[in-house]
């Protein structure tokens, strides 16, 4: 949504200044920076509040992080100027729940629904490369993701026309690792006024790459064809060099763009009109 708004403002002759904190390594700021969408700013005056909702989970158990998926309580919708429901194309049956909450909390707020449209791939060894979506038609694909819903990610690959789509899902914002970490522990014995240094192997998450490789080999043996690894753009930005350890398998990052789906009179044109009114 940030990229969608920034692109519209830039196309309208307004230079966007982006304010973002990122998360656990700042993958979103890196991605926006690569797309040349302005620069971060930390002194913006708030004059339009947009609340985004994950259409796949909606409100979950209605609890805040870490007990649930919400970053703010539902009554935050009362001060919202706009509500945007992401990935609505995959969960259209849940849109009636959005309408119910809307009527109970803020009956005047417009609700826009969106979907993510795949645009192209780039090779993780060269972020400036571009590979058409059609190049993956009839191929064996392994979707590896630690951000968002891997189901939505995999369904997108199926729509592109991949022959077979497998998936490996890691926890949200998981940090991929390829090698064992060395951890030094210092122990001090008060009885003998002595100390010892202990070298410990920390193998937590150290087998990620080997796990992915094993799945790739299984797929290659099963279909007699070398599979292609597809990762999200955010996973790539968290650690661009980690996927080189999957050589000789090809690894591509998927770039997508947000598209507003017309719903209940809320369209892309009406959303842009709202933005224009705020900025002029």
PDB file of C-alpha atoms in Angstrom:
ATOM      1  CA  UNK A   1       0.000   0.000   0.000  1.00  0.00           C
ATOM      2  CA  UNK A   2       2.887   2.400   0.766  1.00  0.00           C
ATOM      3  CA  UNK A   3       4.365   1.758  -2.665  1.00  0.00           C
ATOM      4  CA  UNK A   4       0.979   2.152  -4.366  1.00  0.00           C
ATOM      5  CA  UNK A   5       0.401   5.558  -2.745  1.00  0.00           C
ATOM      6  CA  UNK A   6       3.977   6.727  -3.357  1.00  0.00           C
ATOM      7  CA  UNK A   7       3.814   5.800  -7.031  1.00  0.00           C
ATOM      8  CA  UNK A   8       0.529   7.637  -7.496  1.00  0.00           C
ATOM      9  CA  UNK A   9       1.870  10.781  -5.816  1.00  0.00           C
ATOM     10  CA  UNK A  10       5.049  10.668  -7.895  1.00  0.00           C
ATOM     11  CA  UNK A  11       3.027  10.244 -11.104  1.00  0.00           C
ATOM     12  CA  UNK A  12       0.940  13.250 -10.031  1.00  0.00           C
ATOM     13  CA  UNK A  13       4.017  15.451  -9.691  1.00  0.00           C
ATOM     14  CA  UNK A  14       4.199  15.229  -5.884  1.00  0.00           C
ATOM     15  CA  UNK A  15       7.504  14.062  -4.385  1.00  0.00           C
ATOM     16  CA  UNK A  16       6.702  11.450  -1.694  1.00  0.00           C
ATOM     17  CA  UNK A  17       8.597  11.411   1.592  1.00  0.00           C
ATOM     18  CA  UNK A  18       8.329   8.008   3.257  1.00  0.00           C
ATOM     19  CA  UNK A  19       8.348   7.394   6.993  1.00  0.00           C
ATOM     20  CA  UNK A  20       9.096   3.831   7.993  1.00  0.00           C
ATOM     21  CA  UNK A  21      10.678   2.016  10.893  1.00  0.00           C
ATOM     22  CA  UNK A  22      10.991  -1.347   9.186  1.00  0.00           C
ATOM     23  CA  UNK A  23      11.093  -4.559  11.181  1.00  0.00           C
ATOM     24  CA  UNK A  24      13.856  -6.978  12.184  1.00  0.00           C
ATOM     25  CA  UNK A  25      16.399  -5.884   9.627  1.00  0.00           C
ATOM     26  CA  UNK A  26      14.363  -3.328   7.737  1.00  0.00           C
ATOM     27  CA  UNK A  27      13.339  -5.343   4.662  1.00  0.00           C
ATOM     28  CA  UNK A  28      10.566  -2.908   3.696  1.00  0.00           C
ATOM     29  CA  UNK A  29      12.784   0.230   3.651  1.00  0.00           C
ATOM     30  CA  UNK A  30      15.332  -1.674   1.539  1.00  0.00           C
ATOM     31  CA  UNK A  31      12.665  -2.735  -0.932  1.00  0.00           C
ATOM     32  CA  UNK A  32      11.216   0.770  -1.214  1.00  0.00           C
ATOM     33  CA  UNK A  33      14.667   2.266  -1.602  1.00  0.00           C
ATOM     34  CA  UNK A  34      15.437  -0.145  -4.466  1.00  0.00           C
ATOM     35  CA  UNK A  35      12.219   0.953  -6.179  1.00  0.00           C
ATOM     36  CA  UNK A  36      13.367   4.589  -5.957  1.00  0.00           C
ATOM     37  CA  UNK A  37      10.355   5.741  -4.008  1.00  0.00           C
ATOM     38  CA  UNK A  38      11.560   8.838  -2.215  1.00  0.00           C
ATOM     39  CA  UNK A  39      13.365   8.810   1.118  1.00  0.00           C
ATOM     40  CA  UNK A  40      12.368   8.255   4.766  1.00  0.00           C
ATOM     41  CA  UNK A  41      11.065  11.197   6.760  1.00  0.00           C
ATOM     42  CA  UNK A  42      10.284  11.273  10.480  1.00  0.00           C
ATOM     43  CA  UNK A  43       8.540  14.626  10.829  1.00  0.00           C
ATOM     44  CA  UNK A  44       5.417  14.175   8.732  1.00  0.00           C
ATOM     45  CA  UNK A  45       2.148  15.673   9.909  1.00  0.00           C
ATOM     46  CA  UNK A  46      -0.671  13.117  10.038  1.00  0.00           C
ATOM     47  CA  UNK A  47      -3.683  14.172   7.998  1.00  0.00           C
ATOM     48  CA  UNK A  48      -4.955  10.848   6.660  1.00  0.00           C
ATOM     49  CA  UNK A  49      -5.106   7.621   8.651  1.00  0.00           C
ATOM     50  CA  UNK A  50      -5.299   4.377   6.657  1.00  0.00           C
ATOM     51  CA  UNK A  51      -5.896   1.122   8.548  1.00  0.00           C
ATOM     52  CA  UNK A  52      -4.797  -2.012   6.678  1.00  0.00           C
ATOM     53  CA  UNK A  53      -6.282  -5.431   7.380  1.00  0.00           C
ATOM     54  CA  UNK A  54      -4.965  -8.842   6.342  1.00  0.00           C
ATOM     55  CA  UNK A  55      -7.885 -10.440   4.541  1.00  0.00           C
ATOM     56  CA  UNK A  56      -6.560 -13.946   5.213  1.00  0.00           C
ATOM     57  CA  UNK A  57      -6.679 -13.610   9.002  1.00  0.00           C
ATOM     58  CA  UNK A  58      -8.920 -10.567   9.556  1.00  0.00           C
ATOM     59  CA  UNK A  59      -9.044  -9.922  13.288  1.00  0.00           C
ATOM     60  CA  UNK A  60      -7.871 -13.388  14.333  1.00  0.00           C
ATOM     61  CA  UNK A  61      -8.660 -13.837  18.037  1.00  0.00           C
ATOM     62  CA  UNK A  62      -9.063 -10.051  18.429  1.00  0.00           C
ATOM     63  CA  UNK A  63      -6.010  -9.861  20.714  1.00  0.00           C
ATOM     64  CA  UNK A  64      -2.989  -7.631  20.288  1.00  0.00           C
ATOM     65  CA  UNK A  65       0.535  -8.868  19.541  1.00  0.00           C
ATOM     66  CA  UNK A  66       1.882 -11.200  20.942  1.00  0.00           C
ATOM     67  CA  UNK A  67      -1.395 -12.864  21.979  1.00  0.00           C
ATOM     68  CA  UNK A  68      -2.951 -12.236  18.592  1.00  0.00           C
ATOM     69  CA  UNK A  69      -2.398 -10.632  15.166  1.00  0.00           C
ATOM     70  CA  UNK A  70      -3.594  -7.093  15.929  1.00  0.00           C
ATOM     71  CA  UNK A  71      -1.205  -4.154  16.307  1.00  0.00           C
ATOM     72  CA  UNK A  72      -4.020  -1.948  17.592  1.00  0.00           C
ATOM     73  CA  UNK A  73      -7.418  -2.696  19.157  1.00  0.00           C
ATOM     74  CA  UNK A  74     -10.421  -2.817  16.844  1.00  0.00           C
ATOM     75  CA  UNK A  75     -11.751   0.462  18.219  1.00  0.00           C
ATOM     76  CA  UNK A  76      -8.841   2.127  16.386  1.00  0.00           C
ATOM     77  CA  UNK A  77     -11.126   1.921  13.353  1.00  0.00           C
ATOM     78  CA  UNK A  78     -13.122   4.760  14.884  1.00  0.00           C
ATOM     79  CA  UNK A  79     -10.402   7.247  13.992  1.00  0.00           C
ATOM     80  CA  UNK A  80      -9.608   5.708  10.602  1.00  0.00           C
ATOM     81  CA  UNK A  81     -10.208   7.720   7.448  1.00  0.00           C
ATOM     82  CA  UNK A  82      -9.817   4.672   5.202  1.00  0.00           C
ATOM     83  CA  UNK A  83      -9.728   0.880   5.689  1.00  0.00           C
ATOM     84  CA  UNK A  84      -7.844  -1.297   3.188  1.00  0.00           C
ATOM     85  CA  UNK A  85      -8.317  -5.074   3.143  1.00  0.00           C
ATOM     86  CA  UNK A  86      -5.387  -6.902   1.540  1.00  0.00           C
ATOM     87  CA  UNK A  87      -5.581 -10.234  -0.362  1.00  0.00           C
ATOM     88  CA  UNK A  88      -9.349  -9.932  -0.578  1.00  0.00           C
ATOM     89  CA  UNK A  89      -9.398 -11.867  -3.849  1.00  0.00           C
ATOM     90  CA  UNK A  90      -8.541 -15.019  -1.893  1.00  0.00           C
ATOM     91  CA  UNK A  91     -11.081 -14.635   0.886  1.00  0.00           C
ATOM     92  CA  UNK A  92     -14.150 -13.000  -0.630  1.00  0.00           C
ATOM     93  CA  UNK A  93     -16.373 -14.945   1.774  1.00  0.00           C
ATOM     94  CA  UNK A  94     -14.891 -12.935   4.667  1.00  0.00           C
ATOM     95  CA  UNK A  95     -15.809  -9.522   3.268  1.00  0.00           C
ATOM     96  CA  UNK A  96     -19.190  -9.656   4.996  1.00  0.00           C
ATOM     97  CA  UNK A  97     -17.316  -9.703   8.326  1.00  0.00           C
ATOM     98  CA  UNK A  98     -15.591  -6.478   7.312  1.00  0.00           C
ATOM     99  CA  UNK A  99     -18.979  -4.902   6.647  1.00  0.00           C
ATOM    100  CA  UNK A 100     -20.248  -6.002  10.059  1.00  0.00           C
ATOM    101  CA  UNK A 101     -17.314  -4.473  11.917  1.00  0.00           C
ATOM    102  CA  UNK A 102     -17.599  -1.372   9.774  1.00  0.00           C
ATOM    103  CA  UNK A 103     -21.236  -0.864  10.766  1.00  0.00           C
ATOM    104  CA  UNK A 104     -20.534  -1.466  14.444  1.00  0.00           C
ATOM    105  CA  UNK A 105     -17.412   0.707  14.808  1.00  0.00           C
ATOM    106  CA  UNK A 106     -17.285   3.290  12.019  1.00  0.00           C
ATOM    107  CA  UNK A 107     -20.138   3.166   9.546  1.00  0.00           C
ATOM    108  CA  UNK A 108     -18.821   6.094   7.530  1.00  0.00           C
ATOM    109  CA  UNK A 109     -15.325   4.815   6.760  1.00  0.00           C
ATOM    110  CA  UNK A 110     -14.762   3.683   3.141  1.00  0.00           C
ATOM    111  CA  UNK A 111     -13.421   0.123   2.792  1.00  0.00           C
ATOM    112  CA  UNK A 112     -11.166  -0.671  -0.163  1.00  0.00           C
ATOM    113  CA  UNK A 113     -10.202  -4.236  -1.045  1.00  0.00           C
ATOM    114  CA  UNK A 114      -6.982  -5.202  -2.796  1.00  0.00           C
ATOM    115  CA  UNK A 115      -4.996  -8.029  -4.304  1.00  0.00           C
ATOM    116  CA  UNK A 116      -1.305  -8.469  -5.128  1.00  0.00           C
ATOM    117  CA  UNK A 117      -0.582  -8.971  -8.822  1.00  0.00           C
ATOM    118  CA  UNK A 118       2.743 -10.659  -9.735  1.00  0.00           C
ATOM    119  CA  UNK A 119       4.781  -8.494 -12.151  1.00  0.00           C
ATOM    120  CA  UNK A 120       8.126 -10.176 -12.799  1.00  0.00           C
ATOM    121  CA  UNK A 121      11.015 -12.104 -11.255  1.00  0.00           C
ATOM    122  CA  UNK A 122      14.622 -11.127 -10.753  1.00  0.00           C
ATOM    123  CA  UNK A 123      17.621 -13.377 -10.165  1.00  0.00           C
ATOM    124  CA  UNK A 124      18.809 -13.101  -6.549  1.00  0.00           C
ATOM    125  CA  UNK A 125      22.352 -12.754  -7.893  1.00  0.00           C
ATOM    126  CA  UNK A 126      21.361  -9.654  -9.858  1.00  0.00           C
ATOM    127  CA  UNK A 127      18.569  -7.471  -8.491  1.00  0.00           C
ATOM    128  CA  UNK A 128      18.585  -5.403 -11.687  1.00  0.00           C
ATOM    129  CA  UNK A 129      17.627  -8.374 -13.858  1.00  0.00           C
ATOM    130  CA  UNK A 130      14.067  -9.042 -14.979  1.00  0.00           C
ATOM    131  CA  UNK A 131      12.501 -12.353 -15.881  1.00  0.00           C
ATOM    132  CA  UNK A 132       8.961 -12.561 -17.350  1.00  0.00           C
ATOM    133  CA  UNK A 133       6.351 -14.480 -15.401  1.00  0.00           C
ATOM    134  CA  UNK A 134       5.734 -16.743 -18.382  1.00  0.00           C
ATOM    135  CA  UNK A 135       9.252 -18.168 -18.134  1.00  0.00           C
ATOM    136  CA  UNK A 136       8.067 -20.319 -15.221  1.00  0.00           C
ATOM    137  CA  UNK A 137       5.262 -21.915 -17.178  1.00  0.00           C
ATOM    138  CA  UNK A 138       5.345 -25.739 -16.888  1.00  0.00           C
ATOM    139  CA  UNK A 139       8.252 -25.662 -14.412  1.00  0.00           C
ATOM    140  CA  UNK A 140       8.652 -27.247 -10.986  1.00  0.00           C
ATOM    141  CA  UNK A 141       8.575 -24.540  -8.315  1.00  0.00           C
ATOM    142  CA  UNK A 142       9.475 -24.497  -4.632  1.00  0.00           C
ATOM    143  CA  UNK A 143       8.067 -21.458  -2.826  1.00  0.00           C
ATOM    144  CA  UNK A 144      10.141 -20.505   0.213  1.00  0.00           C
ATOM    145  CA  UNK A 145       8.676 -17.826   2.453  1.00  0.00           C
ATOM    146  CA  UNK A 146       9.035 -16.402   5.943  1.00  0.00           C
ATOM    147  CA  UNK A 147       6.720 -13.436   5.401  1.00  0.00           C
ATOM    148  CA  UNK A 148       2.957 -13.365   5.141  1.00  0.00           C
ATOM    149  CA  UNK A 149       0.982 -16.356   3.921  1.00  0.00           C
ATOM    150  CA  UNK A 150       2.817 -18.985   1.918  1.00  0.00           C
ATOM    151  CA  UNK A 151      -0.575 -20.250   0.690  1.00  0.00           C
ATOM    152  CA  UNK A 152      -1.263 -16.969  -1.093  1.00  0.00           C
ATOM    153  CA  UNK A 153       2.293 -17.000  -2.413  1.00  0.00           C
ATOM    154  CA  UNK A 154       1.964 -20.543  -3.771  1.00  0.00           C
ATOM    155  CA  UNK A 155      -1.460 -19.898  -5.309  1.00  0.00           C
ATOM    156  CA  UNK A 156       0.060 -17.003  -7.207  1.00  0.00           C
ATOM    157  CA  UNK A 157       2.640 -19.347  -8.715  1.00  0.00           C
ATOM    158  CA  UNK A 158      -0.104 -21.777  -9.699  1.00  0.00           C
ATOM    159  CA  UNK A 159      -1.948 -19.009 -11.536  1.00  0.00           C
ATOM    160  CA  UNK A 160       1.229 -18.176 -13.449  1.00  0.00           C
ATOM    161  CA  UNK A 161       1.159 -21.703 -14.864  1.00  0.00           C
ATOM    162  CA  UNK A 162       3.822 -23.662 -12.988  1.00  0.00           C
ATOM    163  CA  UNK A 163       3.516 -27.411 -13.558  1.00  0.00           C
ATOM    164  CA  UNK A 164       3.893 -28.230  -9.852  1.00  0.00           C
ATOM    165  CA  UNK A 165       4.192 -25.928  -6.834  1.00  0.00           C
ATOM    166  CA  UNK A 166       5.673 -27.081  -3.531  1.00  0.00           C
ATOM    167  CA  UNK A 167       6.179 -24.879  -0.482  1.00  0.00           C
ATOM    168  CA  UNK A 168       8.364 -24.418   2.580  1.00  0.00           C
ATOM    169  CA  UNK A 169       7.051 -22.020   5.194  1.00  0.00           C
ATOM    170  CA  UNK A 170       9.147 -20.549   7.987  1.00  0.00           C
ATOM    171  CA  UNK A 171       7.968 -18.393  10.881  1.00  0.00           C
ATOM    172  CA  UNK A 172       7.160 -14.762  10.149  1.00  0.00           C
ATOM    173  CA  UNK A 173      10.315 -12.634   9.717  1.00  0.00           C
ATOM    174  CA  UNK A 174      12.496 -15.726  10.115  1.00  0.00           C
ATOM    175  CA  UNK A 175      16.213 -15.065   9.631  1.00  0.00           C
ATOM    176  CA  UNK A 176      17.628 -17.669   7.250  1.00  0.00           C
ATOM    177  CA  UNK A 177      20.990 -19.143   8.180  1.00  0.00           C
ATOM    178  CA  UNK A 178      23.383 -21.307   6.212  1.00  0.00           C
ATOM    179  CA  UNK A 179      26.106 -22.205   8.716  1.00  0.00           C
ATOM    180  CA  UNK A 180      26.529 -22.998  12.379  1.00  0.00           C
ATOM    181  CA  UNK A 181      27.144 -20.073  14.657  1.00  0.00           C
ATOM    182  CA  UNK A 182      29.993 -20.057  17.156  1.00  0.00           C
ATOM    183  CA  UNK A 183      29.006 -18.786  20.572  1.00  0.00           C
ATOM    184  CA  UNK A 184      31.666 -18.076  23.224  1.00  0.00           C
ATOM    185  CA  UNK A 185      30.631 -18.521  26.847  1.00  0.00           C
ATOM    186  CA  UNK A 186      32.737 -17.259  29.767  1.00  0.00           C
ATOM    187  CA  UNK A 187      32.497 -19.080  33.090  1.00  0.00           C
ATOM    188  CA  UNK A 188      34.026 -17.749  36.313  1.00  0.00           C
ATOM    189  CA  UNK A 189      34.526 -20.000  39.345  1.00  0.00           C
ATOM    190  CA  UNK A 190      34.563 -18.001  42.568  1.00  0.00           C
ATOM    191  CA  UNK A 191      35.902 -20.932  44.561  1.00  0.00           C
ATOM    192  CA  UNK A 192      39.136 -21.132  42.664  1.00  0.00           C
ATOM    193  CA  UNK A 193      39.206 -17.582  41.228  1.00  0.00           C
ATOM    194  CA  UNK A 194      39.608 -19.107  37.822  1.00  0.00           C
ATOM    195  CA  UNK A 195      37.719 -18.983  34.558  1.00  0.00           C
ATOM    196  CA  UNK A 196      37.253 -21.088  31.474  1.00  0.00           C
ATOM    197  CA  UNK A 197      36.123 -20.262  27.964  1.00  0.00           C
ATOM    198  CA  UNK A 198      33.666 -22.702  26.471  1.00  0.00           C
ATOM    199  CA  UNK A 199      33.077 -22.917  22.730  1.00  0.00           C
ATOM    200  CA  UNK A 200      29.476 -23.845  21.982  1.00  0.00           C
ATOM    201  CA  UNK A 201      27.921 -24.696  18.664  1.00  0.00           C
ATOM    202  CA  UNK A 202      24.539 -23.045  18.279  1.00  0.00           C
ATOM    203  CA  UNK A 203      22.626 -24.954  15.610  1.00  0.00           C
ATOM    204  CA  UNK A 204      19.306 -23.110  15.975  1.00  0.00           C
ATOM    205  CA  UNK A 205      18.049 -22.360  12.450  1.00  0.00           C
ATOM    206  CA  UNK A 206      21.442 -23.467  11.115  1.00  0.00           C
ATOM    207  CA  UNK A 207      19.970 -26.153   8.876  1.00  0.00           C
ATOM    208  CA  UNK A 208      17.665 -23.888   6.840  1.00  0.00           C
ATOM    209  CA  UNK A 209      19.627 -24.070   3.618  1.00  0.00           C
ATOM    210  CA  UNK A 210      20.213 -27.818   3.953  1.00  0.00           C
ATOM    211  CA  UNK A 211      16.490 -28.325   4.521  1.00  0.00           C
ATOM    212  CA  UNK A 212      15.673 -26.387   1.356  1.00  0.00           C
ATOM    213  CA  UNK A 213      18.320 -28.301  -0.606  1.00  0.00           C
ATOM    214  CA  UNK A 214      16.920 -31.651   0.521  1.00  0.00           C
ATOM    215  CA  UNK A 215      13.451 -30.659  -0.667  1.00  0.00           C
ATOM    216  CA  UNK A 216      14.861 -29.515  -4.006  1.00  0.00           C
ATOM    217  CA  UNK A 217      16.685 -32.809  -4.517  1.00  0.00           C
ATOM    218  CA  UNK A 218      13.485 -34.709  -3.673  1.00  0.00           C
ATOM    219  CA  UNK A 219      11.562 -32.696  -6.263  1.00  0.00           C
ATOM    220  CA  UNK A 220      14.267 -33.201  -8.885  1.00  0.00           C
ATOM    221  CA  UNK A 221      14.263 -36.969  -8.307  1.00  0.00           C
ATOM    222  CA  UNK A 222      10.470 -37.080  -8.413  1.00  0.00           C
ATOM    223  CA  UNK A 223       9.951 -35.098 -11.631  1.00  0.00           C
ATOM    224  CA  UNK A 224      13.332 -35.642 -13.359  1.00  0.00           C
ATOM    225  CA  UNK A 225      13.553 -31.886 -13.792  1.00  0.00           C
ATOM    226  CA  UNK A 226      15.501 -29.266 -11.853  1.00  0.00           C
ATOM    227  CA  UNK A 227      13.107 -27.153  -9.736  1.00  0.00           C
ATOM    228  CA  UNK A 228      13.286 -23.377  -9.362  1.00  0.00           C
ATOM    229  CA  UNK A 229      13.212 -21.668  -5.955  1.00  0.00           C
ATOM    230  CA  UNK A 230      10.913 -18.646  -5.657  1.00  0.00           C
ATOM    231  CA  UNK A 231      11.228 -16.285  -2.681  1.00  0.00           C
ATOM    232  CA  UNK A 232       9.389 -13.091  -1.823  1.00  0.00           C
ATOM    233  CA  UNK A 233      11.036  -9.772  -2.443  1.00  0.00           C
ATOM    234  CA  UNK A 234      10.998  -9.077   1.301  1.00  0.00           C
ATOM    235  CA  UNK A 235      12.789 -12.330   2.095  1.00  0.00           C
ATOM    236  CA  UNK A 236      15.432 -11.397  -0.452  1.00  0.00           C
ATOM    237  CA  UNK A 237      15.931  -7.954   1.097  1.00  0.00           C
ATOM    238  CA  UNK A 238      16.422  -9.395   4.571  1.00  0.00           C
ATOM    239  CA  UNK A 239      19.603 -11.164   3.456  1.00  0.00           C
ATOM    240  CA  UNK A 240      20.355 -10.933  -0.293  1.00  0.00           C
ATOM    241  CA  UNK A 241      23.418 -13.185  -0.081  1.00  0.00           C
ATOM    242  CA  UNK A 242      21.967 -16.121   1.819  1.00  0.00           C
ATOM    243  CA  UNK A 243      20.352 -17.798  -1.190  1.00  0.00           C
ATOM    244  CA  UNK A 244      23.653 -18.181  -3.045  1.00  0.00           C
ATOM    245  CA  UNK A 245      24.147 -21.253  -0.871  1.00  0.00           C
ATOM    246  CA  UNK A 246      21.405 -22.987  -2.896  1.00  0.00           C
ATOM    247  CA  UNK A 247      23.653 -23.174  -5.973  1.00  0.00           C
ATOM    248  CA  UNK A 248      23.323 -24.869  -8.497  1.00  0.00           C
ATOM    249  CA  UNK A 249      19.559 -24.396  -8.213  1.00  0.00           C
ATOM    250  CA  UNK A 250      18.091 -21.223  -9.712  1.00  0.00           C
ATOM    251  CA  UNK A 251      16.621 -18.799  -7.152  1.00  0.00           C
ATOM    252  CA  UNK A 252      14.278 -16.015  -8.219  1.00  0.00           C
ATOM    253  CA  UNK A 253      12.581 -13.252  -6.214  1.00  0.00           C
ATOM    254  CA  UNK A 254       9.000 -12.334  -7.081  1.00  0.00           C
ATOM    255  CA  UNK A 255       8.017  -8.676  -7.483  1.00  0.00           C
ATOM    256  CA  UNK A 256       4.325  -7.841  -7.180  1.00  0.00           C
ATOM    257  CA  UNK A 257       2.182  -4.726  -7.213  1.00  0.00           C
ATOM    258  CA  UNK A 258      -0.987  -3.851  -5.347  1.00  0.00           C
ATOM    259  CA  UNK A 259      -4.243  -3.580  -7.258  1.00  0.00           C
ATOM    260  CA  UNK A 260      -7.487  -2.165  -5.857  1.00  0.00           C
ATOM    261  CA  UNK A 261     -10.521  -4.320  -6.659  1.00  0.00           C
ATOM    262  CA  UNK A 262     -13.800  -2.418  -7.211  1.00  0.00           C
ATOM    263  CA  UNK A 263     -16.134  -3.169  -4.300  1.00  0.00           C
ATOM    264  CA  UNK A 264     -19.272  -1.426  -3.025  1.00  0.00           C
ATOM    265  CA  UNK A 265     -18.465   1.778  -4.876  1.00  0.00           C
ATOM    266  CA  UNK A 266     -14.873   1.910  -3.619  1.00  0.00           C
ATOM    267  CA  UNK A 267     -12.584   1.854  -6.659  1.00  0.00           C
ATOM    268  CA  UNK A 268      -8.998   2.708  -7.531  1.00  0.00           C
ATOM    269  CA  UNK A 269     -10.169   6.005  -9.008  1.00  0.00           C
ATOM    270  CA  UNK A 270     -12.079   6.961  -5.858  1.00  0.00           C
ATOM    271  CA  UNK A 271      -9.056   6.057  -3.719  1.00  0.00           C
ATOM    272  CA  UNK A 272      -6.783   8.255  -5.844  1.00  0.00           C
ATOM    273  CA  UNK A 273      -9.346  11.051  -5.703  1.00  0.00           C
ATOM    274  CA  UNK A 274      -9.256  10.851  -1.901  1.00  0.00           C
ATOM    275  CA  UNK A 275      -5.459  11.069  -1.921  1.00  0.00           C
ATOM    276  CA  UNK A 276      -5.556  14.024  -4.269  1.00  0.00           C
ATOM    277  CA  UNK A 277      -7.968  15.894  -2.005  1.00  0.00           C
ATOM    278  CA  UNK A 278      -5.656  15.383   0.967  1.00  0.00           C
ATOM    279  CA  UNK A 279      -2.554  16.518  -0.917  1.00  0.00           C
ATOM    280  CA  UNK A 280      -4.005  19.662  -2.454  1.00  0.00           C
TER     281      UNK A 280
END
